[in-house]
Amino acid sequence: MERIEDVVADIVVAKFDALPRNSKPVVDIHGISGWVPLSGIVFTNGDGSNVTCVALATGMKCLPSNKIPQAHGFVLHDWHAEVLAIRGLNHFLIQECHDLAQSRESHSPYVRWRDTSELSSHRRLQPFTIRENLKIYMFCSEAPCGDASMELTMSAQSDATPWQHEALLQDKEMPVPALRGRGFFSELGTVRRKPSRPDSQPTLSKSCSDKLALKQCTSLLCSSASLLISPENAYLDTLILPDSEFVSSACDRSFGPAGRMGPVTNKVWSEGYSYRPFKISTTKRKFGYSRRRLGFQPAHPKPSNIAALWTVRQQETLINGVLQGRKQTDLKGGSAACRLRICRLVMDTLALLAIPMLVDSLRSSTYADLKGANILEERRKVKRHVTEAALAGWIPNLEDNFNLHVEKCVETSRIEIFSI
C-alpha cells in the first residue's frame, strides 16, 4: 500500500503536468529549463481515501512594498507557490458556498451548512464549515522560504559560516529591524521578509515559513472567506516536503511548539480558533521543475517568471501578478485569487444569504471596511496575539485599500517585481 505522502505528491504533480504548456517554465535556446516551486492542497477522507487535489500553484515572486498602494486589489501582492495555492483554495471554497447559497438543493463534498446550534454558540455567525470528515494536506516541492529553509540555504553557500550578529543592519526604508530574505544566517527562528536580489526594492511581504506558521492559528482561510466559513475545520493537517528539502530542526524551530511557536502552545481562542501545529512528513517523489532536480543541467537553471494557478473549477497563467497577456493597469487582468475578486465573490454570496447579522458587511465600500467587519474581530485578536508573542518582528504590509465597486481600469504606472 502506498504511503499517503507519496499519493498526495503524485496527484499534485500529475495535475501540474496536465496544465497547458504556457503555464510551465520556459526552455531557453540552449535547452535549459527554468525552475519554479510547486505547492498543492489535497483533501482526503479521514481514512486516507478519496484523495482529491483541489488547488495548486507555482510561483516565486512578490511586489516590493512601494508598489503595494498601486495594486488596487487586482494585482497580487505575493505569488509564491504556497501563498497562491492557499488563495486559490479560498476562492474555490467561496465558490462552493456561493453555489449552496444559490440553491438549498445544491451539495458540496467539501463544505456544508452549519446547523442552528452551531450558529448560536460563541458568536460563531459563519453559515458554512468545511466537512468534518476531511483532512487537508499540502505538498511543497521546495522548503518554504524563510526560517524553515535557512539550513538548506546555508549549505548551498560556498562559505556557510554564519554572518556575525554585528552585521545585522536595518534597511533605511524599514521602520524596525527586519531580516531580508536569506541573509544573516546567524539569526534563526526569526520573522523574515521574502527573499530578493540585493539590488531590488525591499518588500514587507513575510516569508512563506512565517505565513504558514501564522496559519496554524488563523486557519487556511483568508479574512474575507472567514466571513462565510468557520475556521474550526480549516486547518492544515500535514505539510509534505521532498526528503531533500526537509531539515527536522529547521521545521521544528519554525512551526513547532518546541520552537518559536512555544508561547502559543495549547492556546485556544474563541470562535473556533486555536494553535494547531500541522504534522510534517516527507516523500521521495520529485517535481520535474524543482531547483535541485534541474541543477543537474549543464548550466544553472534560472528562476521562472511564470506562475500558474489551478483549482477544481478553473486554471490561470500569471505574470507579474496578473493574468498572462494583461497589463498591470487592466482590471480584467485580476486573478481569481486577487483580493478584489475574492471580496466581490464573498459579497455576492452574502447578498444571496441575506443573514441579518452579516448584512453590515454588505455595506462595505472599501476593502478596509470589509476586513474590519465585527465578525472578524476574534480573527484580528488571534493574529495580534501570535505576531506579538511568537512571531515578533512581524511588520504589517502597506495597506492596499481599494473600492470594492470599482468598474473601470485603474490608471497606474507599471509595477515592477523582483525575483528570488
PDB file of C-alpha atoms in Angstrom, residues 145-283:
ATOM      1  CA  CYS A 145      11.289  30.296   2.097  1.00  0.00           C
ATOM      2  CA  GLY A 146      12.323  31.854   5.378  1.00  0.00           C
ATOM      3  CA  ASP A 147      13.162  30.158   8.657  1.00  0.00           C
ATOM      4  CA  ALA A 148      12.272  26.585   7.612  1.00  0.00           C
ATOM      5  CA  SER A 149      14.836  26.673   4.800  1.00  0.00           C
ATOM      6  CA  MET A 150      17.740  28.513   6.400  1.00  0.00           C
ATOM      7  CA  GLU A 151      19.930  25.433   6.905  1.00  0.00           C
ATOM      8  CA  LEU A 152      19.383  24.468   3.260  1.00  0.00           C
ATOM      9  CA  THR A 153      20.283  27.988   2.196  1.00  0.00           C
ATOM     10  CA  MET A 154      23.434  27.956   4.308  1.00  0.00           C
ATOM     11  CA  SER A 155      24.562  24.583   2.970  1.00  0.00           C
ATOM     12  CA  ALA A 156      24.220  25.872  -0.609  1.00  0.00           C
ATOM     13  CA  GLN A 157      26.712  28.709   0.006  1.00  0.00           C
ATOM     14  CA  SER A 158      30.379  28.411  -0.863  1.00  0.00           C
ATOM     15  CA  ASP A 159      31.012  29.674   2.667  1.00  0.00           C
ATOM     16  CA  ALA A 160      28.242  28.617   5.054  1.00  0.00           C
ATOM     17  CA  THR A 161      29.755  30.408   8.050  1.00  0.00           C
ATOM     18  CA  PRO A 162      27.011  32.467   9.729  1.00  0.00           C
ATOM     19  CA  TRP A 163      27.415  36.215   9.420  1.00  0.00           C
ATOM     20  CA  GLN A 164      28.276  37.949  12.651  1.00  0.00           C
ATOM     21  CA  HIS A 165      25.394  39.456  14.593  1.00  0.00           C
ATOM     22  CA  GLU A 166      27.032  42.877  14.337  1.00  0.00           C
ATOM     23  CA  ALA A 167      26.375  42.770  10.593  1.00  0.00           C
ATOM     24  CA  LEU A 168      22.642  42.895  11.194  1.00  0.00           C
ATOM     25  CA  LEU A 169      21.722  46.227   9.673  1.00  0.00           C
ATOM     26  CA  GLN A 170      18.378  47.887   9.354  1.00  0.00           C
ATOM     27  CA  ASP A 171      17.100  48.859   5.916  1.00  0.00           C
ATOM     28  CA  LYS A 172      16.718  52.619   5.884  1.00  0.00           C
ATOM     29  CA  GLU A 173      13.200  52.329   4.497  1.00  0.00           C
ATOM     30  CA  MET A 174      12.034  49.932   7.210  1.00  0.00           C
ATOM     31  CA  PRO A 175      10.564  51.223  10.482  1.00  0.00           C
ATOM     32  CA  VAL A 176      12.136  48.454  12.624  1.00  0.00           C
ATOM     33  CA  PRO A 177      14.886  45.901  12.025  1.00  0.00           C
ATOM     34  CA  ALA A 178      13.632  43.158   9.718  1.00  0.00           C
ATOM     35  CA  LEU A 179      15.696  40.397   8.183  1.00  0.00           C
ATOM     36  CA  ARG A 180      15.825  40.479   4.434  1.00  0.00           C
ATOM     37  CA  GLY A 181      15.301  37.115   2.749  1.00  0.00           C
ATOM     38  CA  ARG A 182      18.209  34.718   3.134  1.00  0.00           C
ATOM     39  CA  GLY A 183      20.733  36.998   4.842  1.00  0.00           C
ATOM     40  CA  PHE A 184      22.148  36.951   8.368  1.00  0.00           C
ATOM     41  CA  PHE A 185      22.400  33.211   8.816  1.00  0.00           C
ATOM     42  CA  SER A 186      23.221  33.554  12.500  1.00  0.00           C
ATOM     43  CA  GLU A 187      19.645  34.720  13.131  1.00  0.00           C
ATOM     44  CA  LEU A 188      17.375  31.657  13.308  1.00  0.00           C
ATOM     45  CA  GLY A 189      13.778  31.380  14.488  1.00  0.00           C
ATOM     46  CA  THR A 190      13.000  34.911  13.371  1.00  0.00           C
ATOM     47  CA  VAL A 191      10.497  36.530  11.036  1.00  0.00           C
ATOM     48  CA  ARG A 192      11.942  37.170   7.597  1.00  0.00           C
ATOM     49  CA  ARG A 193      10.832  39.048   4.554  1.00  0.00           C
ATOM     50  CA  LYS A 194      10.599  37.388   1.145  1.00  0.00           C
ATOM     51  CA  PRO A 195      13.995  36.716  -0.463  1.00  0.00           C
ATOM     52  CA  SER A 196      15.077  39.164  -3.133  1.00  0.00           C
ATOM     53  CA  ARG A 197      18.101  40.365  -5.025  1.00  0.00           C
ATOM     54  CA  PRO A 198      20.301  42.748  -3.015  1.00  0.00           C
ATOM     55  CA  ASP A 199      19.717  45.499  -5.587  1.00  0.00           C
ATOM     56  CA  SER A 200      15.925  45.201  -5.599  1.00  0.00           C
ATOM     57  CA  GLN A 201      13.378  47.342  -3.843  1.00  0.00           C
ATOM     58  CA  PRO A 202      12.599  45.926  -0.366  1.00  0.00           C
ATOM     59  CA  THR A 203       9.369  44.135   0.408  1.00  0.00           C
ATOM     60  CA  LEU A 204       7.395  43.839   3.625  1.00  0.00           C
ATOM     61  CA  SER A 205       5.833  40.567   2.483  1.00  0.00           C
ATOM     62  CA  LYS A 206       6.645  37.922   5.063  1.00  0.00           C
ATOM     63  CA  SER A 207       8.316  34.641   4.154  1.00  0.00           C
ATOM     64  CA  CYS A 208       6.259  31.542   3.436  1.00  0.00           C
ATOM     65  CA  SER A 209       7.588  29.965   6.650  1.00  0.00           C
ATOM     66  CA  ASP A 210       6.153  32.863   8.649  1.00  0.00           C
ATOM     67  CA  LYS A 211       2.816  32.866   6.831  1.00  0.00           C
ATOM     68  CA  LEU A 212       2.390  29.113   7.271  1.00  0.00           C
ATOM     69  CA  ALA A 213       3.313  29.408  10.951  1.00  0.00           C
ATOM     70  CA  LEU A 214       0.558  32.009  11.412  1.00  0.00           C
ATOM     71  CA  LYS A 215      -1.934  29.833   9.510  1.00  0.00           C
ATOM     72  CA  GLN A 216      -1.554  27.267  12.295  1.00  0.00           C
ATOM     73  CA  CYS A 217      -3.522  29.738  14.418  1.00  0.00           C
ATOM     74  CA  THR A 218      -5.790  31.619  11.999  1.00  0.00           C
ATOM     75  CA  SER A 219      -6.546  28.574   9.756  1.00  0.00           C
ATOM     76  CA  LEU A 220      -6.068  28.424   5.996  1.00  0.00           C
ATOM     77  CA  LEU A 221      -8.951  30.841   5.490  1.00  0.00           C
ATOM     78  CA  CYS A 222      -8.236  34.421   4.470  1.00  0.00           C
ATOM     79  CA  SER A 223     -10.107  37.197   6.260  1.00  0.00           C
ATOM     80  CA  SER A 224     -12.737  37.548   3.508  1.00  0.00           C
ATOM     81  CA  ALA A 225     -13.508  33.820   3.417  1.00  0.00           C
ATOM     82  CA  SER A 226     -13.791  33.890   7.214  1.00  0.00           C
ATOM     83  CA  LEU A 227     -16.970  35.942   6.842  1.00  0.00           C
ATOM     84  CA  LEU A 228     -18.625  32.848   5.377  1.00  0.00           C
ATOM     85  CA  ILE A 229     -16.748  29.807   6.665  1.00  0.00           C
ATOM     86  CA  SER A 230     -15.987  28.820  10.239  1.00  0.00           C
ATOM     87  CA  PRO A 231     -12.263  28.211  10.835  1.00  0.00           C
ATOM     88  CA  GLU A 232     -12.733  25.132  13.046  1.00  0.00           C
ATOM     89  CA  ASN A 233     -12.224  22.556  10.257  1.00  0.00           C
ATOM     90  CA  ALA A 234      -9.988  24.679   8.025  1.00  0.00           C
ATOM     91  CA  TYR A 235      -6.574  23.835   9.492  1.00  0.00           C
ATOM     92  CA  LEU A 236      -3.768  22.106   7.616  1.00  0.00           C
ATOM     93  CA  ASP A 237      -3.239  18.541   8.865  1.00  0.00           C
ATOM     94  CA  THR A 238       0.069  17.668   7.199  1.00  0.00           C
ATOM     95  CA  LEU A 239       2.760  19.525   5.249  1.00  0.00           C
ATOM     96  CA  ILE A 240       4.646  17.211   2.866  1.00  0.00           C
ATOM     97  CA  LEU A 241       8.151  18.027   1.620  1.00  0.00           C
ATOM     98  CA  PRO A 242      10.617  16.093  -0.540  1.00  0.00           C
ATOM     99  CA  ASP A 243      13.126  14.394   1.748  1.00  0.00           C
ATOM    100  CA  SER A 244      15.918  16.521   0.215  1.00  0.00           C
ATOM    101  CA  GLU A 245      14.065  19.685   1.332  1.00  0.00           C
ATOM    102  CA  PHE A 246      13.388  18.618   4.919  1.00  0.00           C
ATOM    103  CA  VAL A 247      15.567  19.634   7.847  1.00  0.00           C
ATOM    104  CA  SER A 248      13.927  18.443  11.053  1.00  0.00           C
ATOM    105  CA  SER A 249      15.497  21.043  13.340  1.00  0.00           C
ATOM    106  CA  ALA A 250      14.522  23.888  10.996  1.00  0.00           C
ATOM    107  CA  CYS A 251      10.897  22.777  10.707  1.00  0.00           C
ATOM    108  CA  ASP A 252      10.596  22.179  14.458  1.00  0.00           C
ATOM    109  CA  ARG A 253      12.025  25.618  15.127  1.00  0.00           C
ATOM    110  CA  SER A 254       9.850  27.366  12.554  1.00  0.00           C
ATOM    111  CA  PHE A 255       6.484  25.677  13.140  1.00  0.00           C
ATOM    112  CA  GLY A 256       6.551  23.532  16.265  1.00  0.00           C
ATOM    113  CA  PRO A 257       5.651  24.140  19.919  1.00  0.00           C
ATOM    114  CA  ALA A 258       9.274  23.458  20.900  1.00  0.00           C
ATOM    115  CA  GLY A 259      10.377  26.309  18.641  1.00  0.00           C
ATOM    116  CA  ARG A 260       9.259  29.868  18.171  1.00  0.00           C
ATOM    117  CA  MET A 261       5.558  28.947  18.422  1.00  0.00           C
ATOM    118  CA  GLY A 262       6.096  27.889  22.044  1.00  0.00           C
ATOM    119  CA  PRO A 263       4.356  30.981  23.501  1.00  0.00           C
ATOM    120  CA  VAL A 264       1.032  29.870  21.952  1.00  0.00           C
ATOM    121  CA  THR A 265       1.301  26.141  22.690  1.00  0.00           C
ATOM    122  CA  ASN A 266      -2.124  24.699  23.600  1.00  0.00           C
ATOM    123  CA  LYS A 267      -3.636  28.147  23.107  1.00  0.00           C
ATOM    124  CA  VAL A 268      -7.357  28.146  22.376  1.00  0.00           C
ATOM    125  CA  TRP A 269      -9.191  31.325  21.458  1.00  0.00           C
ATOM    126  CA  SER A 270     -12.917  31.622  20.923  1.00  0.00           C
ATOM    127  CA  GLU A 271     -14.959  31.140  17.727  1.00  0.00           C
ATOM    128  CA  GLY A 272     -13.061  28.025  16.598  1.00  0.00           C
ATOM    129  CA  TYR A 273      -9.516  29.430  16.624  1.00  0.00           C
ATOM    130  CA  SER A 274      -6.606  27.611  18.258  1.00  0.00           C
ATOM    131  CA  TYR A 275      -2.938  26.781  17.699  1.00  0.00           C
ATOM    132  CA  ARG A 276      -2.972  23.538  15.715  1.00  0.00           C
ATOM    133  CA  PRO A 277       0.556  22.650  14.602  1.00  0.00           C
ATOM    134  CA  PHE A 278       0.495  20.658  11.395  1.00  0.00           C
ATOM    135  CA  LYS A 279       2.461  17.447  11.039  1.00  0.00           C
ATOM    136  CA  ILE A 280       5.414  17.489   8.676  1.00  0.00           C
ATOM    137  CA  SER A 281       6.202  14.421   6.603  1.00  0.00           C
ATOM    138  CA  THR A 282       8.415  13.624   3.621  1.00  0.00           C
ATOM    139  CA  THR A 283       8.249  11.920   0.259  1.00  0.00           C
TER     140      THR A 283
END
